[in-house]
Each structure stands twice: as C-alpha cells, then as structure tokens.
Coordinates of C-alpha atoms in Angstrom, one line a residue:
Chain A
M1 CA 11.5 -22.1 -62.1
K2 CA 11.5 -19.2 -64.6
P3 CA 10.6 -15.8 -63.3
G4 CA 7.4 -14.1 -64.4
L5 CA 7.3 -10.4 -65.2
L6 CA 5.4 -9.8 -62.0
C7 CA 8.7 -10.8 -60.3
I8 CA 10.1 -7.4 -61.3
P9 CA 7.8 -5.2 -59.2
C10 CA 7.8 -7.9 -56.5
T11 CA 11.6 -7.9 -56.2
V12 CA 11.7 -4.1 -56.1
N13 CA 9.0 -4.1 -53.4
A14 CA 10.9 -6.7 -51.4
A15 CA 14.1 -4.8 -51.7
F16 CA 12.4 -1.6 -50.3
D17 CA 10.9 -3.6 -47.4
M18 CA 14.2 -5.4 -46.6
A19 CA 16.2 -2.1 -46.9
S20 CA 13.8 -0.3 -44.6
R21 CA 14.0 -3.0 -42.0
A22 CA 17.8 -2.9 -42.1
T23 CA 18.4 0.9 -41.9
D24 CA 16.7 4.3 -41.5
D25 CA 19.4 6.0 -43.6
P26 CA 17.6 7.2 -46.8
D27 CA 20.9 7.3 -48.7
K28 CA 21.6 3.7 -48.0
I29 CA 18.0 2.7 -49.0
K30 CA 18.4 4.7 -52.2
R31 CA 21.7 3.0 -53.0
I32 CA 20.2 -0.4 -52.4
L33 CA 17.2 0.3 -54.7
F34 CA 19.3 1.8 -57.4
E35 CA 21.5 -1.3 -57.4
V36 CA 18.5 -3.6 -57.6
L37 CA 17.0 -1.6 -60.5
N38 CA 20.3 -1.8 -62.3
W39 CA 20.8 -5.5 -61.8
L40 CA 17.2 -6.8 -62.3
P41 CA 16.9 -6.6 -66.1
K42 CA 20.0 -8.8 -66.6
A43 CA 18.8 -11.3 -64.0
I44 CA 15.4 -11.5 -65.6
E45 CA 17.0 -12.0 -69.1
E46 CA 19.0 -14.9 -67.6
D47 CA 15.7 -16.5 -66.3
T48 CA 16.9 -16.4 -62.7
S49 CA 14.5 -18.2 -60.4
P50 CA 12.3 -15.9 -58.2
N51 CA 13.9 -17.3 -55.0
I52 CA 17.3 -16.4 -56.3
L53 CA 16.1 -12.9 -57.3
H54 CA 14.9 -12.2 -53.7
S55 CA 18.0 -13.8 -52.2
H56 CA 20.3 -11.6 -54.3
A57 CA 18.3 -8.4 -53.3
F58 CA 18.8 -9.5 -49.7
K59 CA 22.6 -9.9 -50.2
I60 CA 22.7 -6.3 -51.6
V61 CA 20.9 -5.1 -48.4
Q62 CA 23.3 -7.0 -46.2
Q63 CA 26.4 -5.7 -48.0
L64 CA 25.3 -2.0 -48.2
T65 CA 23.9 -1.8 -44.6
G66 CA 26.2 -4.3 -42.8
V67 CA 23.0 -5.7 -41.1
K68 CA 23.2 -9.4 -41.3
D69 CA 19.6 -10.2 -40.1
P70 CA 17.0 -7.5 -40.6
F71 CA 14.2 -9.9 -39.9
R72 CA 15.5 -11.0 -36.5
D73 CA 12.8 -9.3 -34.4
L74 CA 10.0 -10.4 -36.7
K75 CA 11.2 -14.0 -36.6
K76 CA 11.3 -14.0 -32.8
L77 CA 7.7 -12.5 -32.7
S78 CA 6.5 -15.1 -35.2
N79 CA 8.0 -18.0 -33.3
D80 CA 6.5 -16.7 -30.0
T81 CA 3.1 -16.2 -31.6
A82 CA 3.0 -19.6 -33.2
L83 CA 4.1 -21.3 -30.0
T84 CA 1.0 -20.0 -28.2
V85 CA -1.3 -22.3 -30.2
Y86 CA 1.1 -25.3 -30.7
S87 CA -0.3 -27.5 -27.9
D88 CA -3.9 -27.0 -28.8
L89 CA -3.3 -27.9 -32.4
W90 CA -1.2 -30.9 -31.5
N91 CA -4.1 -32.1 -29.2
M92 CA -6.5 -31.8 -32.1
I93 CA -4.2 -33.9 -34.4
E94 CA -3.3 -36.4 -31.7
K95 CA -6.9 -37.3 -31.0
T96 CA -7.7 -37.8 -34.7
D97 CA -7.9 -41.6 -35.2
D98 CA -7.7 -41.7 -39.0
K99 CA -4.0 -41.2 -39.6
T100 CA -4.5 -39.9 -43.1
E101 CA -6.8 -37.3 -41.7
A102 CA -4.4 -36.5 -38.9
L103 CA -1.6 -35.9 -41.5
R104 CA -4.0 -33.7 -43.6
L105 CA -4.8 -31.7 -40.4
S106 CA -1.1 -31.2 -39.7
L107 CA -0.3 -30.3 -43.3
K108 CA -3.2 -27.8 -43.4
S109 CA -1.9 -26.3 -40.1
S110 CA 1.6 -25.9 -41.6
I111 CA 0.1 -24.1 -44.6
I112 CA -1.9 -21.8 -42.3
G113 CA 1.4 -21.1 -40.5
N114 CA 2.7 -19.9 -43.8
M115 CA -0.3 -17.7 -44.6
I116 CA -0.7 -15.9 -41.3
D117 CA 0.8 -12.5 -41.1
F118 CA 2.4 -12.7 -37.7
E119 CA 3.3 -9.0 -37.8
V120 CA -0.3 -8.0 -37.6
H121 CA -0.6 -10.0 -34.5
G122 CA 2.2 -8.1 -32.8
H123 CA -0.2 -5.5 -31.6
R124 CA -3.0 -6.3 -29.2
F125 CA -2.6 -10.0 -29.8
S126 CA -5.5 -12.2 -28.7
F127 CA -4.8 -15.9 -28.3
E128 CA -8.5 -16.7 -28.6
D129 CA -8.9 -14.8 -31.9
F130 CA -5.7 -16.4 -33.3
L131 CA -6.8 -19.9 -32.4
S132 CA -10.3 -19.5 -33.7
R133 CA -9.0 -18.0 -36.9
I134 CA -6.8 -21.0 -37.4
R135 CA -9.7 -23.4 -36.6
S136 CA -11.8 -21.7 -39.3
Y137 CA -9.0 -22.0 -41.8
L138 CA -8.6 -25.7 -40.9
A139 CA -12.2 -26.3 -41.8
E140 CA -11.7 -25.2 -45.4
P141 CA -10.7 -27.8 -48.0
L142 CA -7.4 -27.7 -49.9
T143 CA -7.5 -26.5 -53.5
I144 CA -5.2 -29.3 -54.5
D145 CA -5.4 -32.3 -52.1
D146 CA -2.9 -35.0 -52.8
V147 CA -2.7 -36.0 -49.2
G148 CA -4.0 -39.5 -50.2
L149 CA -1.2 -39.9 -52.7
L150 CA 1.4 -38.8 -50.2
C151 CA 0.0 -41.4 -47.7
E152 CA 0.3 -44.1 -50.3
N153 CA 4.0 -43.4 -50.4
I154 CA 4.8 -43.4 -46.6
R155 CA 4.8 -46.1 -44.0
E156 CA 6.9 -47.1 -41.0
G157 CA 10.6 -46.6 -41.6
V158 CA 10.2 -44.3 -44.6
K159 CA 12.8 -41.5 -44.6
V160 CA 11.2 -38.1 -45.1
L161 CA 13.3 -35.0 -45.8
Y162 CA 11.3 -31.9 -44.9
L163 CA 12.4 -28.5 -46.2
T164 CA 11.0 -25.8 -44.0
D165 CA 10.3 -22.2 -44.9
N166 CA 9.8 -19.3 -42.5
A167 CA 10.2 -18.7 -38.8
G168 CA 6.9 -19.0 -36.9
E169 CA 5.7 -21.4 -39.6
I170 CA 8.3 -24.0 -38.4
V171 CA 6.2 -24.4 -35.2
F172 CA 3.4 -25.7 -37.4
D173 CA 5.9 -27.8 -39.4
K174 CA 6.8 -29.3 -36.1
L175 CA 3.2 -30.7 -36.0
V176 CA 3.8 -32.5 -39.3
A177 CA 7.1 -33.9 -38.2
K178 CA 5.5 -35.2 -34.9
C179 CA 2.5 -36.6 -36.8
L180 CA 4.8 -38.4 -39.4
R181 CA 6.9 -39.9 -36.6
E182 CA 4.3 -40.8 -34.0
K183 CA 1.3 -41.8 -36.2
W184 CA 3.2 -43.1 -39.3
G185 CA 6.5 -44.2 -37.9
C186 CA 8.5 -42.3 -40.4
E187 CA 12.0 -41.0 -39.9
V188 CA 12.0 -37.2 -40.4
T189 CA 14.9 -35.0 -41.1
M190 CA 14.0 -31.3 -40.9
V191 CA 16.0 -28.7 -42.9
V192 CA 16.4 -25.0 -42.1
K193 CA 18.6 -22.4 -43.7
G194 CA 22.3 -22.2 -43.1
G195 CA 22.1 -18.4 -42.3
P196 CA 19.7 -15.5 -42.2
I197 CA 17.8 -14.9 -45.4
L198 CA 14.5 -13.0 -45.2
N199 CA 12.3 -14.4 -42.4
D200 CA 13.3 -18.0 -43.2
A201 CA 13.9 -20.3 -40.3
T202 CA 17.5 -20.8 -39.2
L203 CA 19.1 -23.2 -36.7
E204 CA 18.5 -20.5 -34.1
D205 CA 14.7 -20.5 -34.7
A206 CA 14.7 -24.3 -34.8
K207 CA 16.3 -24.5 -31.4
Y208 CA 14.1 -21.8 -30.0
V209 CA 10.9 -23.7 -30.9
K210 CA 12.5 -27.1 -30.0
L211 CA 12.1 -28.5 -33.4
D212 CA 14.6 -31.3 -32.5
E213 CA 12.1 -32.8 -30.0
A214 CA 9.8 -33.6 -32.9
C215 CA 12.1 -34.8 -35.6
S216 CA 14.7 -37.5 -36.0
N217 CA 17.4 -35.2 -37.3
L218 CA 17.9 -31.5 -37.8
I219 CA 20.2 -30.1 -40.5
T220 CA 20.6 -26.9 -42.6
T221 CA 21.0 -26.4 -46.3
G222 CA 24.5 -25.2 -45.5
D223 CA 23.6 -22.1 -47.4
D224 CA 21.7 -18.9 -46.9
T225 CA 19.7 -18.8 -50.2
I226 CA 15.9 -18.8 -50.2
G227 CA 14.8 -22.3 -51.1
V228 CA 17.4 -24.8 -52.3
A229 CA 20.2 -23.7 -54.6
M230 CA 21.7 -27.0 -55.6
D231 CA 25.1 -25.5 -56.6
R232 CA 25.5 -23.9 -53.1
V233 CA 24.2 -26.5 -50.6
S234 CA 26.5 -28.5 -48.3
E235 CA 27.6 -32.1 -48.7
E236 CA 25.7 -32.9 -45.5
F237 CA 22.5 -31.7 -47.2
K238 CA 23.2 -33.6 -50.4
N239 CA 23.8 -36.8 -48.4
E240 CA 20.5 -36.4 -46.6
L241 CA 18.8 -35.7 -49.9
N242 CA 20.3 -38.9 -51.3
K243 CA 19.3 -41.0 -48.3
A244 CA 15.7 -39.7 -48.2
D245 CA 12.8 -41.7 -49.7
I246 CA 10.5 -38.7 -50.1
I247 CA 10.8 -34.9 -49.9
I248 CA 8.3 -32.6 -48.4
C249 CA 8.9 -29.2 -49.8
K250 CA 7.2 -26.3 -47.9
G251 CA 6.4 -22.8 -49.1
Q252 CA 6.9 -20.8 -52.3
G253 CA 10.7 -20.4 -52.0
N254 CA 11.3 -24.1 -51.9
F255 CA 8.7 -24.7 -54.7
E256 CA 10.4 -22.2 -57.0
S257 CA 13.7 -23.9 -56.5
L258 CA 12.7 -27.5 -57.0
I259 CA 9.7 -27.6 -59.3
G260 CA 10.7 -29.2 -62.6
L261 CA 13.8 -30.8 -61.1
E262 CA 12.0 -33.9 -59.7
K263 CA 13.6 -36.0 -62.4
N264 CA 17.1 -35.0 -61.2
I265 CA 16.1 -35.6 -57.6
G266 CA 14.9 -39.0 -58.5
K267 CA 12.4 -39.4 -55.7
P268 CA 8.8 -38.2 -54.9
V269 CA 8.4 -34.6 -53.9
C270 CA 5.3 -33.3 -52.1
Y271 CA 4.9 -29.5 -52.4
V272 CA 3.0 -28.0 -49.4
L273 CA 2.2 -24.3 -49.8
R274 CA -0.1 -21.4 -50.2
T275 CA 0.1 -19.7 -53.6
K276 CA 0.9 -16.2 -52.6
C277 CA 1.5 -14.8 -56.1
E278 CA 0.3 -15.0 -59.7
V279 CA 3.5 -16.5 -60.9
V280 CA 3.5 -19.6 -58.6
A281 CA -0.3 -19.9 -58.8
K282 CA -0.2 -20.0 -62.6
S283 CA 2.5 -22.7 -62.6
L284 CA 0.2 -24.9 -60.5
G285 CA -3.0 -24.0 -62.4
V286 CA -4.7 -22.5 -59.5
K287 CA -5.6 -19.0 -58.2
P288 CA -3.4 -16.9 -55.9
G289 CA -4.4 -17.6 -52.3
S290 CA -4.9 -21.4 -52.9
N291 CA -3.8 -23.9 -50.3
V292 CA -2.1 -26.8 -52.0
V293 CA -0.7 -30.3 -51.2
K294 CA 0.7 -31.3 -54.6
F295 CA 2.4 -34.7 -54.9
I296 CA 4.7 -35.5 -57.7
G297 CA 5.8 -39.2 -57.8
K298 CA 8.9 -40.6 -59.4
T299 CA 9.0 -39.2 -62.9
Chain B
M1 CA 6.8 17.9 -54.3
K2 CA 10.0 15.8 -53.9
P3 CA 9.6 12.1 -54.4
G4 CA 10.1 9.7 -51.4
L5 CA 12.0 6.5 -51.8
L6 CA 8.7 4.6 -51.6
C7 CA 8.0 6.2 -55.0
I8 CA 10.5 3.8 -56.5
P9 CA 8.6 0.5 -55.9
C10 CA 5.3 2.4 -56.4
T11 CA 6.3 3.6 -59.9
V12 CA 7.5 0.1 -60.9
N13 CA 4.2 -1.4 -59.6
A14 CA 2.2 1.2 -61.5
A15 CA 4.2 0.6 -64.7
F16 CA 3.4 -3.1 -64.4
D17 CA -0.3 -2.4 -63.9
M18 CA -0.5 0.0 -66.8
A19 CA 1.5 -2.2 -69.1
S20 CA -0.7 -5.2 -68.3
R21 CA -3.9 -3.2 -69.0
A22 CA -2.5 -2.0 -72.3
T23 CA -1.2 -5.3 -73.7
D24 CA -1.0 -9.1 -73.2
D25 CA 2.3 -9.3 -75.0
P26 CA 5.0 -10.3 -72.4
D27 CA 7.8 -9.0 -74.6
K28 CA 6.2 -5.5 -74.7
I29 CA 5.5 -5.6 -70.9
K30 CA 9.2 -6.6 -70.3
R31 CA 10.4 -3.8 -72.5
I32 CA 8.3 -1.2 -70.7
L33 CA 9.5 -2.5 -67.3
F34 CA 13.1 -2.5 -68.3
E35 CA 12.8 1.1 -69.6
V36 CA 11.2 2.2 -66.4
L37 CA 14.0 0.5 -64.3
N38 CA 16.6 2.2 -66.4
W39 CA 15.1 5.7 -66.2
L40 CA 13.9 5.8 -62.6
P41 CA 17.2 6.4 -60.8
K42 CA 18.0 9.5 -62.9
A43 CA 14.4 10.8 -62.3
I44 CA 14.7 10.2 -58.5
E45 CA 18.1 11.9 -58.4
E46 CA 16.5 14.9 -60.2
D47 CA 13.8 15.1 -57.5
T48 CA 11.1 14.5 -60.0
S49 CA 7.6 15.0 -58.4
P50 CA 5.7 11.7 -58.0
N51 CA 2.9 12.7 -60.4
I52 CA 5.5 13.3 -63.1
L53 CA 7.1 9.9 -62.4
H54 CA 3.8 8.1 -62.9
S55 CA 3.0 10.3 -65.9
H56 CA 6.3 9.4 -67.6
A57 CA 5.8 5.7 -66.9
F58 CA 2.4 6.0 -68.6
K59 CA 4.0 7.7 -71.7
I60 CA 6.4 4.8 -72.0
V61 CA 3.4 2.4 -71.9
Q62 CA 1.6 4.5 -74.6
Q63 CA 4.7 4.6 -76.8
L64 CA 5.7 1.0 -76.6
T65 CA 2.2 -0.5 -76.9
G66 CA 0.5 2.1 -79.1
V67 CA -2.5 2.0 -76.7
K68 CA -3.5 5.6 -75.9
D69 CA -6.0 4.9 -73.2
P70 CA -5.5 1.6 -71.3
F71 CA -7.9 2.8 -68.5
R72 CA -10.9 3.5 -70.9
D73 CA -13.1 0.6 -69.7
L74 CA -12.3 1.2 -66.0
K75 CA -13.2 4.9 -66.4
K76 CA -16.5 4.0 -68.0
L77 CA -17.3 1.5 -65.3
S78 CA -16.3 4.0 -62.6
N79 CA -18.5 6.7 -64.0
D80 CA -21.5 4.4 -64.4
T81 CA -21.1 3.1 -60.8
A82 CA -20.8 6.6 -59.3
L83 CA -23.8 7.9 -61.3
T84 CA -26.1 5.3 -59.6
V85 CA -25.7 7.1 -56.2
Y86 CA -25.5 10.8 -57.4
S87 CA -29.2 11.7 -56.9
D88 CA -29.4 10.2 -53.4
L89 CA -26.3 12.1 -52.3
W90 CA -27.4 15.3 -53.8
N91 CA -30.8 15.0 -52.0
M92 CA -28.9 14.6 -48.8
I93 CA -26.8 17.7 -49.4
E94 CA -29.7 19.8 -50.8
K95 CA -31.8 19.3 -47.7
T96 CA -28.9 20.2 -45.3
D97 CA -29.9 23.8 -44.2
D98 CA -26.5 24.8 -42.7
K99 CA -24.5 25.7 -45.9
T100 CA -21.1 25.0 -44.2
E101 CA -22.3 21.5 -43.3
A102 CA -23.7 21.0 -46.8
L103 CA -20.3 21.9 -48.3
R104 CA -18.6 19.6 -45.8
L105 CA -20.9 16.8 -46.9
S106 CA -20.2 17.4 -50.5
L107 CA -16.4 17.5 -50.0
K108 CA -16.5 14.4 -47.9
S109 CA -18.5 12.7 -50.7
S110 CA -15.9 13.8 -53.2
I111 CA -13.1 12.2 -51.0
I112 CA -15.1 9.0 -50.7
G113 CA -15.4 9.1 -54.5
N114 CA -11.6 9.0 -54.6
M115 CA -11.2 6.2 -52.1
I116 CA -13.7 3.7 -53.5
D117 CA -12.2 1.0 -55.7
F118 CA -14.7 1.0 -58.5
E119 CA -13.2 -2.0 -60.1
V120 CA -14.2 -4.2 -57.2
H121 CA -17.8 -3.1 -57.8
G122 CA -17.7 -4.3 -61.4
H123 CA -18.8 -7.7 -60.3
R124 CA -22.2 -8.4 -58.6
F125 CA -22.7 -4.7 -57.9
S126 CA -25.2 -3.9 -55.3
F127 CA -26.6 -0.4 -55.3
E128 CA -27.8 -0.7 -51.7
D129 CA -24.4 -1.9 -50.4
F130 CA -22.7 0.9 -52.3
L131 CA -24.9 3.6 -50.9
S132 CA -24.8 2.3 -47.4
R133 CA -21.0 2.1 -47.5
I134 CA -20.9 5.7 -48.6
R135 CA -23.3 6.7 -45.9
S136 CA -21.1 5.1 -43.2
Y137 CA -18.0 6.8 -44.6
L138 CA -19.8 10.1 -44.6
A139 CA -20.5 9.7 -40.8
E140 CA -16.7 9.6 -40.1
P141 CA -15.0 12.9 -39.3
L142 CA -12.2 14.3 -41.5
T143 CA -8.6 13.9 -40.1
I144 CA -7.8 17.5 -41.1
D145 CA -11.0 19.6 -41.3
D146 CA -10.4 23.1 -42.7
V147 CA -13.9 23.3 -44.2
G148 CA -14.6 26.3 -41.8
L149 CA -11.6 28.1 -43.1
L150 CA -12.6 27.4 -46.7
C151 CA -16.1 28.8 -46.0
E152 CA -14.6 32.0 -44.6
N153 CA -13.0 32.5 -48.0
I154 CA -16.1 31.9 -50.2
R155 CA -19.3 33.9 -50.7
E156 CA -21.6 34.9 -53.6
G157 CA -19.6 35.8 -56.7
V158 CA -16.3 34.2 -55.6
K159 CA -14.6 32.4 -58.5
V160 CA -13.5 28.9 -57.7
L161 CA -11.2 26.9 -59.9
Y162 CA -11.7 23.2 -59.2
L163 CA -9.0 20.7 -60.3
T164 CA -10.6 17.2 -60.6
D165 CA -8.8 13.9 -60.3
N166 CA -10.2 10.5 -61.5
A167 CA -13.2 9.3 -63.6
G168 CA -16.0 8.1 -61.4
E169 CA -14.8 10.5 -58.7
I170 CA -15.9 13.4 -60.9
V171 CA -19.5 12.5 -60.3
F172 CA -18.9 13.2 -56.6
D173 CA -16.9 16.4 -57.6
K174 CA -20.1 17.5 -59.4
L175 CA -21.9 17.5 -56.0
V176 CA -19.3 20.0 -54.7
A177 CA -19.7 22.2 -57.8
K178 CA -23.5 22.2 -57.5
C179 CA -23.3 23.0 -53.8
L180 CA -20.8 25.8 -54.3
R181 CA -23.1 27.4 -57.0
E182 CA -26.5 26.7 -55.6
K183 CA -25.9 27.1 -51.8
W184 CA -23.0 29.7 -51.9
G185 CA -23.5 31.5 -55.2
C186 CA -19.9 30.9 -56.3
E187 CA -18.8 30.7 -59.9
V188 CA -17.2 27.3 -60.5
T189 CA -14.8 26.4 -63.2
M190 CA -14.1 22.6 -63.3
V191 CA -10.8 21.4 -64.8
V192 CA -10.2 17.9 -66.3
K193 CA -7.2 16.5 -68.1
G194 CA -6.4 17.4 -71.7
G195 CA -5.9 13.7 -72.7
P196 CA -5.9 10.2 -71.3
I197 CA -3.5 9.7 -68.3
L198 CA -4.1 6.8 -65.9
N199 CA -7.8 6.9 -64.9
D200 CA -7.9 10.6 -64.6
A201 CA -11.1 12.3 -65.9
T202 CA -11.0 13.8 -69.4
L203 CA -13.5 15.9 -71.3
E204 CA -15.1 12.7 -72.5
D205 CA -15.8 11.6 -68.8
A206 CA -16.9 15.1 -67.9
K207 CA -19.5 15.1 -70.8
Y208 CA -20.6 11.6 -70.0
V209 CA -21.5 12.5 -66.4
K210 CA -22.9 15.9 -67.5
L211 CA -20.5 17.8 -65.3
D212 CA -21.3 21.0 -67.3
E213 CA -24.8 21.0 -65.9
A214 CA -23.4 21.7 -62.4
C215 CA -20.6 24.1 -63.1
S216 CA -20.2 27.6 -64.7
N217 CA -17.4 26.6 -66.9
L218 CA -15.6 23.4 -68.0
I219 CA -12.0 23.4 -69.2
T220 CA -9.0 21.1 -69.4
T221 CA -5.4 21.6 -68.3
G222 CA -4.5 21.5 -72.0
D223 CA -2.1 18.7 -71.1
D224 CA -2.1 15.0 -70.3
T225 CA 0.1 15.0 -67.2
I226 CA -1.1 13.7 -63.8
G227 CA -1.9 16.8 -61.7
V228 CA -0.8 20.2 -63.0
A229 CA 2.6 20.6 -64.8
M230 CA 2.9 24.4 -65.0
D231 CA 5.4 24.3 -67.9
R232 CA 3.0 22.2 -70.0
V233 CA -0.5 23.6 -69.3
S234 CA -2.5 25.7 -71.9
E235 CA -2.9 29.5 -72.0
E236 CA -6.6 28.9 -71.4
F237 CA -5.8 27.1 -68.1
K238 CA -3.4 29.8 -67.0
N239 CA -6.0 32.5 -67.7
E240 CA -8.6 30.7 -65.6
L241 CA -6.0 30.2 -62.8
N242 CA -5.3 34.0 -62.9
K243 CA -8.9 34.9 -62.8
A244 CA -9.8 32.5 -59.9
D245 CA -10.1 33.7 -56.3
I246 CA -9.6 30.3 -54.8
I247 CA -8.4 26.9 -56.0
I248 CA -9.8 23.6 -54.9
C249 CA -7.3 20.9 -55.5
K250 CA -8.6 17.3 -55.5
G251 CA -6.6 14.1 -55.0
Q252 CA -3.0 13.1 -54.6
G253 CA -1.8 13.9 -58.1
N254 CA -2.9 17.5 -57.9
F255 CA -1.6 17.8 -54.3
E256 CA 1.9 16.5 -55.4
S257 CA 2.1 19.1 -58.2
L258 CA 0.9 22.2 -56.3
I259 CA 2.0 21.7 -52.7
G260 CA 4.7 24.3 -51.8
L261 CA 3.8 26.4 -54.9
E262 CA 1.0 28.4 -53.2
K263 CA 3.2 31.5 -53.1
N264 CA 3.7 31.4 -56.8
I265 CA 0.0 30.9 -57.3
G266 CA -0.8 33.8 -55.1
K267 CA -4.2 32.8 -54.0
P268 CA -5.7 30.4 -51.4
V269 CA -5.5 26.7 -52.2
C270 CA -7.8 24.1 -50.6
Y271 CA -6.5 20.5 -50.9
V272 CA -9.2 17.8 -50.7
L273 CA -7.9 14.3 -50.7
R274 CA -7.4 10.9 -49.1
T275 CA -3.8 10.2 -48.3
K276 CA -3.2 7.0 -50.2
C277 CA 0.6 6.6 -49.6
E278 CA 3.2 7.2 -46.9
V279 CA 4.9 9.9 -48.9
V280 CA 1.9 12.2 -49.3
A281 CA 0.6 11.4 -45.7
K282 CA 4.0 12.3 -44.2
S283 CA 4.0 15.6 -46.0
L284 CA 0.6 16.4 -44.4
G285 CA 1.6 15.1 -41.0
V286 CA -1.1 12.4 -41.0
K287 CA -1.3 8.6 -41.5
P288 CA -2.0 7.0 -44.8
G289 CA -5.7 6.5 -45.2
S290 CA -6.6 9.9 -43.8
N291 CA -9.4 12.1 -45.3
V292 CA -8.2 15.6 -45.5
V293 CA -9.6 19.1 -46.3
K294 CA -6.4 21.3 -45.9
F295 CA -6.8 25.0 -46.5
I296 CA -3.7 27.1 -47.2
G297 CA -4.5 30.9 -47.4
K298 CA -2.5 33.6 -49.1
T299 CA 1.1 33.0 -48.1

C-alpha cells in the first residue's frame, strides 16, 4: 500500500527505537538517524509501502551496528509470556461446539496476541491479570467481522496459507491453526520470516513455541522483509502460495504488503489485524485501535 | 541545553502535529516534513537547544502554510478549562496559614497545569472530575522539592521575574503570582511570549485570563521563540531580567533555554516543571514524569 505522511514520523521513531535496542553508542545511533532522515523523502516520493520503509530502517540499523537481531530478548520474553496462557485459551476454544464461533474465538485471540504489549508484562508479571485481561478483550465484538464469510470459504481439505506476524503473537496464531485443522479439517501451512526483522516471528520462534505441532507445514517467506515482498520471497513460498486455496494474512505488516494485490494473488485473502495506526485504519475505513477480520473474496 | 538524540524523532513528531493543525493539504504537510528532515541533522550537529529545534520547525510550518497560530483554538480551550477551577484552587491556597506550604501548593498547581492534557477535556468535560483529579495530584509529593530553598530567598519587596509556559497553564501560574504578592509581599513580573509559538501563552492569553490582576507587571519576551533566546529578546525583557532578584522559570522550554546559564544571569533561578521527556529528565537526574521545583542559587 502507499505510505501516509504519518509514516514519516513513525519510521523515524521506529529507527530510534531499533537503534537504541541495538547499541548504546550515541555516535552510531546518530549516524543511523541521519541516514534515515536523508533517505526517507526519496522513499516517500517513490510511494514505498510502510512495511518496506520500516524494513529498510532495520537494515540500516543492522549494517551500522553489526547487530543482526536487536529484538532477540523481547521475542523470547513475548513467546514465554504468551505460552503461559496457551492451554487455557485452547481449552476455551476446544469446548466451543459451534465451529464458526470456535474459529472466531481463535481469530480474536490471535488479534489480542498482536495488541498486547508483552514488554510491559516483563516486570511483575501476573498470570491471572494477563489471562483475565485477555478474557475481557475476547468478550468485545470485532469492528469488522467477516468470520462468517471466511467460514463459507473453508471446509475439510481446504489448503490455508497463514502469514504470521510477531513473536509471542504466533502462540495465539497456533490456536487458529489448531482450530482450522481439528475443527474444520483444513490443511494449514504457517509462514514465518526467513530472518530477523523487527520482532517478527522467525523459524527459531516457531520451533520454540512448537508451532509445527499445530500445523500441517511450516515454511518461511525466504526473506527478512516485514510482510511479504513479492520480488524477494523464495520459490518455496511462491509454490505454497500457488497451492493454497485461501490466505490468512495476520497483522499490519502483511496487510500493508498484500492489500490491493488480491487480483494478482487470484485467491481469497482474509486480513486479521488490529489497526495500530491512522494510515492502515483509514484504508479499512475504521478507527485506529479496531479489531478486524476482513475477508476479500476472488476479485 | 544540548539536544539529545531523542530530540530527532521528537522534533519530527512535533512538526507533523503542527503541520496537521495548520493545514489539511497533504502536499504542504509533506513539504514541511521534508524541510524538517533536511535541516535537522545540521541543527543537531550544531548542538541546537531543543526549544530552538521545535521553534524552528514551527517557523517552517508558519512559512509554508501562512497560518500564524495553528494552536489558537487549543489555547482558548485550555484557558477556558483551567479557569473553571481557578477560584477553588485559590481558596485552598488562601486558607493555608503556613506561607511556605501555600507557595508549595501554588507551585504544585502550576506544575499540574503543565501536565494536564487540556485537549482530552474538550469532550464531555466534567468540572468535578477535573477538580478531583487536580486534588489527587496535589496530594503527591514533588520528586525534587526545593520550595524551602526558594522561600529562604524571598521576602517582602523581593522582585520576582516569572517566565510562563503554555496557555491554560498560565491560569495556574496566576495562583503562584497571587500567592507571592499577597502572602509574601513580593513584586511579580510575569513574562509571556511576544507572538504565537506552539501553545505557549501570549499577551492575548494573559489578558483573557486576567493575569494582570494577579501580578505587578506583565511583559513579553519580545520574541516568539519557545523559552528564552537571549540573542532575540527585547530590551524591555533584558531590563526586567536585570532588575529582578530571582527568576522563576516554568516548564521544559524555559528550562532548556536557561539551564547552565545561571552564572551569566547572575541571580538565583528556580525551575518549576514536569519532566516530560528523557532528555530533560536525565539532565535533572530524575525519571520522565517527575514533578520538580529545582532551586539554583547564585553560582
């Protein structure tokens, strides 16, 4: 998607955050910020998609600090935190008889997994608080609820390609995969990133949370860009995309990279996300902070 | 003071906010942001003080949009909101017999006036909520409390020069001026900005809230820069600065412009502020979000 002007301060903020995680050296942080300030206007003029803006800022941080994965500790913490509530949430979904409602619950959980700031929970973490907060979020309706439409398009044997977003959150994505397989009989291929990019889930995270136990197949995009950059992904990913009957696209990064390309993809895409910024919210016609399951059928 | 690296994203954020208040035209907002991105590295390399960074970004917005006062509506709303609680707060201060405690209460009120986001209160404003929130803030101790030291340096006839910060907040500054005059017998000259800059109080705001009723003298810096830019202020301001026995310096912008210059000023300076960012908090050795009355005597 095209960037909004809000992507300018947002990318500078993200660059400062990434740089500060990667190094304590003020000279290096300054060099990173100056490079981002210098490069941004050209990238905005070229209508670079927001996920690519943040990905490129991340590359600058990697190159100028030599730190390949500044979010490593955060990702581990996020996974550990999310794992504490996994069984309770799965029990809730498993005992839901209506399989549409079960899928809705799992999708809502996965959106909640995207909205929770795991870092806050690093200190004085309370399992009870965490679970009760999740339960109260689960009780709220979705702002856009196309779960019914999604269910009309799945049945036994349907091949789902599921693009995951962040670490921690993938524990909640695992609930969706398990629900799609056990309640709906779908085949589910889960996709993580091919290398560290922000706090996005990689193969390391997927293995850590045993994502493979819940899905039929686990692959990467073959690339370390936020979302999906079609000119950079692996042949394996393209093959899986071709074989899939339906795509579930999780989070803002994946939304930014696929929205508007559904015609090229040639199969239904279901976007599952919380709108975290004005730019994405506006393109969906909702307010920032909305929880959305948006189904776009064959166009 | 020298800028921190955090001043880079902060100035870009502020530029976007100011630009969006001044215009709806995306091309103009883009031009403003591009100009800020282009100019920032040089300004940071030159160790430009944070208040000057934000002031310059504001000038770019004024020049490229032709809008002289993008914060006009917000300032009016802030003044009106603050005025609703003025009498209640003054009654509380007036009936406090211990005049040190009365001054502490007024100074705390003025810090609270700086920390409250008046914009939030634009919608469904509740006077009771507002006053009870202020009362609960007033019960909290200051993180740095040099009110005793300040009191050792004031008595009947002492000339106080009081540098104000934002609109709305000046209603609370009026409490301090009134307390200094009525309880301590000081002469108080209040200083506002010489023209619109962010949401800083101008002569228009001062007259609107009848600041002149509470002070001995009301002047401007003669300049529309955030804080005090010594090479830009008027002769009138310089004369008042020379005549004063003590300076009360309110808010981050004034702090950024005077801290470290106390020797040149040659008289005690009392900084009254809430630390709203890491850069200012660090220079005071406290956390962001701390309420501070910091007295620096003749150095």
